[in-house]
Amino acid sequence: MVMIWVLALLFNAVFVAFCALYSAASDWAAERSEAIRAFDLSQLLPHDAALWLSAHAAILLLVMLDAVGIALLLRARRIRITKSP
């Protein structure tokens, strides 16, 4: 049970980091396009490596949470079946 809470906490932390990086990139791109009145695709995501790492870490942690949840569900079901007469 503790492992689930730790994984959930890690997932939430990575998700918050992902959202913060995306928000900063989006705000920066909007401010820059307003300042110079041009749209430059190369300037759209200034933290692209960190954004990429955060996104993939979030996906990895989500998959781990799903696997742990399924394993615990199967374990609980197995225990319930063995206890029933």
CSV table of N, CA and C in Angstrom, one decimal:
chain,number,residue,atom,x,y,z
A,1,MET,N,0.8,-1.2,0.0
A,1,MET,CA,0.0,0.0,0.0
A,1,MET,C,0.9,1.3,0.0
A,2,VAL,N,2.0,1.2,0.7
A,2,VAL,CA,2.9,2.4,0.8
A,2,VAL,C,3.5,2.6,-0.6
A,3,MET,N,3.8,1.6,-1.3
A,3,MET,CA,4.4,1.7,-2.7
A,3,MET,C,3.4,2.4,-3.6
A,4,ILE,N,2.1,2.2,-3.5
A,4,ILE,CA,1.1,2.9,-4.3
A,4,ILE,C,1.1,4.4,-4.0
A,5,TRP,N,1.2,4.7,-2.7
A,5,TRP,CA,1.2,6.1,-2.4
A,5,TRP,C,2.5,6.8,-2.8
A,6,VAL,N,3.6,6.1,-2.7
A,6,VAL,CA,4.9,6.7,-3.2
A,6,VAL,C,4.8,6.9,-4.7
A,7,LEU,N,4.3,5.9,-5.5
A,7,LEU,CA,4.2,6.1,-6.9
A,7,LEU,C,3.2,7.1,-7.3
A,8,ALA,N,2.1,7.2,-6.6
A,8,ALA,CA,1.2,8.3,-6.9
A,8,ALA,C,1.8,9.7,-6.6
A,9,LEU,N,2.5,9.8,-5.5
A,9,LEU,CA,3.2,11.1,-5.2
A,9,LEU,C,4.2,11.4,-6.3
A,10,LEU,N,5.0,10.5,-6.8
A,10,LEU,CA,5.9,10.7,-7.8
A,10,LEU,C,5.2,11.1,-9.1
A,11,PHE,N,4.2,10.4,-9.4
A,11,PHE,CA,3.4,10.8,-10.6
A,11,PHE,C,2.9,12.2,-10.6
A,12,ASN,N,2.3,12.5,-9.4
A,12,ASN,CA,1.8,13.9,-9.3
A,12,ASN,C,2.9,14.9,-9.4
A,13,ALA,N,4.1,14.7,-8.8
A,13,ALA,CA,5.2,15.6,-8.9
A,13,ALA,C,5.6,15.8,-10.3
A,14,VAL,N,5.8,14.7,-11.0
A,14,VAL,CA,6.2,14.8,-12.4
A,14,VAL,C,5.1,15.5,-13.3
A,15,PHE,N,3.9,15.2,-13.0
A,15,PHE,CA,2.8,15.9,-13.7
A,15,PHE,C,2.8,17.4,-13.5
A,16,VAL,N,3.0,17.8,-12.3
A,16,VAL,CA,3.1,19.2,-11.9
A,16,VAL,C,4.3,19.9,-12.6
A,17,ALA,N,5.4,19.2,-12.6
A,17,ALA,CA,6.6,19.7,-13.3
A,17,ALA,C,6.3,19.8,-14.8
A,18,PHE,N,5.7,18.8,-15.4
A,18,PHE,CA,5.3,18.9,-16.8
A,18,PHE,C,4.4,20.1,-17.1
A,19,CYS,N,3.4,20.3,-16.3
A,19,CYS,CA,2.5,21.4,-16.5
A,19,CYS,C,3.2,22.7,-16.3
A,20,ALA,N,4.0,22.8,-15.3
A,20,ALA,CA,4.8,24.1,-15.1
A,20,ALA,C,5.7,24.4,-16.3
A,21,LEU,N,6.4,23.4,-16.8
A,21,LEU,CA,7.3,23.7,-18.0
A,21,LEU,C,6.5,24.0,-19.2
A,22,TYR,N,5.4,23.4,-19.4
A,22,TYR,CA,4.5,23.7,-20.6
A,22,TYR,C,3.9,25.1,-20.5
A,23,SER,N,3.5,25.4,-19.3
A,23,SER,CA,2.9,26.8,-19.1
A,23,SER,C,4.0,27.8,-19.3
A,24,ALA,N,5.2,27.6,-18.8
A,24,ALA,CA,6.3,28.6,-19.0
A,24,ALA,C,6.6,28.7,-20.4
A,25,ALA,N,6.7,27.6,-21.2
A,25,ALA,CA,7.0,27.6,-22.6
A,25,ALA,C,5.9,28.4,-23.4
A,26,SER,N,4.7,28.1,-23.0
A,26,SER,CA,3.6,28.7,-23.7
A,26,SER,C,3.5,30.2,-23.5
A,27,ASP,N,3.7,30.6,-22.2
A,27,ASP,CA,3.7,32.0,-21.9
A,27,ASP,C,4.9,32.8,-22.6
A,28,TRP,N,6.0,32.1,-22.6
A,28,TRP,CA,7.2,32.8,-23.2
A,28,TRP,C,7.0,32.9,-24.7
A,29,ALA,N,6.5,31.9,-25.4
A,29,ALA,CA,6.2,32.0,-26.8
A,29,ALA,C,5.2,33.1,-27.1
A,30,ALA,N,4.1,33.2,-26.3
A,30,ALA,CA,3.1,34.2,-26.6
A,30,ALA,C,3.7,35.6,-26.4
A,31,GLU,N,4.4,35.8,-25.3
A,31,GLU,CA,5.0,37.1,-25.1
A,31,GLU,C,6.0,37.5,-26.2
A,32,ARG,N,6.8,36.5,-26.6
A,32,ARG,CA,7.8,36.8,-27.7
A,32,ARG,C,7.0,37.2,-29.0
A,33,SER,N,6.0,36.4,-29.3
A,33,SER,CA,5.3,36.7,-30.6
A,33,SER,C,4.6,38.0,-30.5
A,34,GLU,N,4.1,38.5,-29.3
A,34,GLU,CA,3.5,39.8,-29.2
A,34,GLU,C,4.5,40.9,-29.3
A,35,ALA,N,5.7,40.6,-28.8
A,35,ALA,CA,6.8,41.6,-28.7
A,35,ALA,C,7.3,41.9,-30.1
A,36,ILE,N,7.5,40.9,-30.9
A,36,ILE,CA,8.2,41.1,-32.2
A,36,ILE,C,7.2,40.9,-33.4
A,37,ARG,N,6.0,40.6,-33.1
A,37,ARG,CA,4.9,40.5,-34.1
A,37,ARG,C,5.3,39.5,-35.2
A,38,ALA,N,5.8,38.3,-34.7
A,38,ALA,CA,6.2,37.3,-35.7
A,38,ALA,C,6.0,35.9,-34.9
A,39,PHE,N,5.9,34.9,-35.7
A,39,PHE,CA,5.7,33.6,-35.1
A,39,PHE,C,6.9,32.7,-35.6
A,40,ASP,N,7.7,32.3,-34.7
A,40,ASP,CA,8.9,31.5,-35.0
A,40,ASP,C,8.8,30.1,-34.3
A,41,LEU,N,8.6,29.1,-35.1
A,41,LEU,CA,8.4,27.7,-34.6
A,41,LEU,C,9.6,27.2,-33.7
A,42,SER,N,10.8,27.7,-34.0
A,42,SER,CA,11.9,27.2,-33.3
A,42,SER,C,11.9,27.8,-31.9
A,43,GLN,N,11.2,28.8,-31.6
A,43,GLN,CA,11.1,29.5,-30.3
A,43,GLN,C,9.9,29.0,-29.5
A,44,LEU,N,9.2,28.1,-30.0
A,44,LEU,CA,7.9,27.7,-29.3
A,44,LEU,C,8.1,27.0,-28.0
A,45,LEU,N,9.1,26.1,-27.9
A,45,LEU,CA,9.3,25.3,-26.6
A,45,LEU,C,10.8,25.5,-26.2
A,46,PRO,N,11.0,26.5,-25.3
A,46,PRO,CA,12.4,26.8,-25.0
A,46,PRO,C,13.0,25.7,-24.1
A,47,HIS,N,12.3,24.9,-23.4
A,47,HIS,CA,12.8,23.8,-22.5
A,47,HIS,C,12.4,22.5,-23.1
A,48,ASP,N,12.6,22.2,-24.3
A,48,ASP,CA,12.1,21.0,-25.0
A,48,ASP,C,12.7,19.8,-24.4
A,49,ALA,N,13.9,19.7,-24.0
A,49,ALA,CA,14.5,18.5,-23.4
A,49,ALA,C,13.8,18.2,-22.1
A,50,ALA,N,13.7,19.2,-21.2
A,50,ALA,CA,13.1,18.9,-19.9
A,50,ALA,C,11.6,18.6,-20.1
A,51,LEU,N,10.9,19.2,-21.0
A,51,LEU,CA,9.5,18.9,-21.3
A,51,LEU,C,9.4,17.5,-21.8
A,52,TRP,N,10.3,17.1,-22.7
A,52,TRP,CA,10.3,15.7,-23.2
A,52,TRP,C,10.5,14.7,-22.1
A,53,LEU,N,11.5,15.0,-21.2
A,53,LEU,CA,11.8,14.1,-20.1
A,53,LEU,C,10.6,14.0,-19.1
A,54,SER,N,10.0,15.1,-18.8
A,54,SER,CA,8.8,15.1,-17.9
A,54,SER,C,7.7,14.4,-18.5
A,55,ALA,N,7.4,14.6,-19.7
A,55,ALA,CA,6.3,13.9,-20.4
A,55,ALA,C,6.5,12.4,-20.4
A,56,HIS,N,7.7,11.9,-20.7
A,56,HIS,CA,7.9,10.5,-20.7
A,56,HIS,C,8.0,9.9,-19.3
A,57,ALA,N,8.5,10.6,-18.3
A,57,ALA,CA,8.5,10.2,-17.0
A,57,ALA,C,7.1,10.0,-16.5
A,58,ALA,N,6.2,11.0,-16.8
A,58,ALA,CA,4.8,10.9,-16.4
A,58,ALA,C,4.1,9.7,-17.0
A,59,ILE,N,4.4,9.4,-18.3
A,59,ILE,CA,3.8,8.2,-18.9
A,59,ILE,C,4.3,6.9,-18.2
A,60,LEU,N,5.6,6.9,-18.0
A,60,LEU,CA,6.2,5.7,-17.3
A,60,LEU,C,5.6,5.5,-15.9
A,61,LEU,N,5.5,6.6,-15.2
A,61,LEU,CA,4.9,6.4,-13.8
A,61,LEU,C,3.5,6.0,-13.9
A,62,LEU,N,2.8,6.5,-14.9
A,62,LEU,CA,1.4,6.1,-15.0
A,62,LEU,C,1.2,4.6,-15.3
A,63,VAL,N,2.1,4.1,-16.2
A,63,VAL,CA,2.1,2.7,-16.5
A,63,VAL,C,2.4,1.9,-15.3
A,64,MET,N,3.4,2.4,-14.5
A,64,MET,CA,3.8,1.6,-13.3
A,64,MET,C,2.6,1.6,-12.3
A,65,LEU,N,1.9,2.8,-12.1
A,65,LEU,CA,0.8,2.8,-11.2
A,65,LEU,C,-0.3,1.8,-11.7
A,66,ASP,N,-0.6,1.8,-13.0
A,66,ASP,CA,-1.5,0.9,-13.5
A,66,ASP,C,-1.1,-0.6,-13.3
A,67,ALA,N,0.1,-0.9,-13.5
A,67,ALA,CA,0.6,-2.3,-13.2
A,67,ALA,C,0.5,-2.7,-11.7
A,68,VAL,N,0.8,-1.7,-10.9
A,68,VAL,CA,0.7,-2.0,-9.4
A,68,VAL,C,-0.8,-2.2,-9.0
A,69,GLY,N,-1.6,-1.3,-9.6
A,69,GLY,CA,-3.0,-1.4,-9.3
A,69,GLY,C,-3.6,-2.7,-9.7
A,70,ILE,N,-3.3,-3.1,-10.9
A,70,ILE,CA,-3.8,-4.4,-11.4
A,70,ILE,C,-3.3,-5.6,-10.6
A,71,ALA,N,-2.0,-5.5,-10.2
A,71,ALA,CA,-1.4,-6.6,-9.4
A,71,ALA,C,-2.1,-6.7,-8.0
A,72,LEU,N,-2.4,-5.5,-7.4
A,72,LEU,CA,-3.1,-5.5,-6.1
A,72,LEU,C,-4.5,-6.0,-6.2
A,73,LEU,N,-5.1,-5.6,-7.3
A,73,LEU,CA,-6.5,-6.1,-7.6
A,73,LEU,C,-6.5,-7.6,-7.7
A,74,LEU,N,-5.6,-8.1,-8.5
A,74,LEU,CA,-5.6,-9.6,-8.6
A,74,LEU,C,-5.2,-10.3,-7.3
A,75,ARG,N,-4.3,-9.7,-6.5
A,75,ARG,CA,-4.0,-10.3,-5.2
A,75,ARG,C,-5.2,-10.3,-4.3
A,76,ALA,N,-5.9,-9.2,-4.2
A,76,ALA,CA,-7.1,-9.1,-3.4
A,76,ALA,C,-8.1,-10.1,-3.8
A,77,ARG,N,-8.3,-10.2,-5.1
A,77,ARG,CA,-9.3,-11.2,-5.6
A,77,ARG,C,-8.9,-12.6,-5.2
A,78,ARG,N,-7.6,-12.9,-5.4
A,78,ARG,CA,-7.1,-14.3,-5.0
A,78,ARG,C,-7.3,-14.5,-3.5
A,79,ILE,N,-7.0,-13.6,-2.7
A,79,ILE,CA,-7.2,-13.7,-1.3
A,79,ILE,C,-8.7,-13.9,-0.9
A,80,ARG,N,-9.5,-13.2,-1.5
A,80,ARG,CA,-11.0,-13.3,-1.3
A,80,ARG,C,-11.5,-14.7,-1.7
A,81,ILE,N,-11.0,-15.2,-2.8
A,81,ILE,CA,-11.4,-16.5,-3.3
A,81,ILE,C,-10.9,-17.6,-2.4
A,82,THR,N,-9.7,-17.5,-1.9
A,82,THR,CA,-9.2,-18.6,-1.0
A,82,THR,C,-9.9,-18.5,0.4
A,83,LYS,N,-10.4,-17.4,0.8
A,83,LYS,CA,-11.1,-17.3,2.1
A,83,LYS,C,-12.5,-17.7,2.0
A,84,SER,N,-13.1,-17.7,0.9
A,84,SER,CA,-14.5,-18.1,0.8
A,84,SER,C,-14.6,-19.6,0.8
A,85,PRO,N,-15.7,-20.1,1.4
A,85,PRO,CA,-15.9,-21.6,1.5
A,85,PRO,C,-16.2,-22.3,0.2
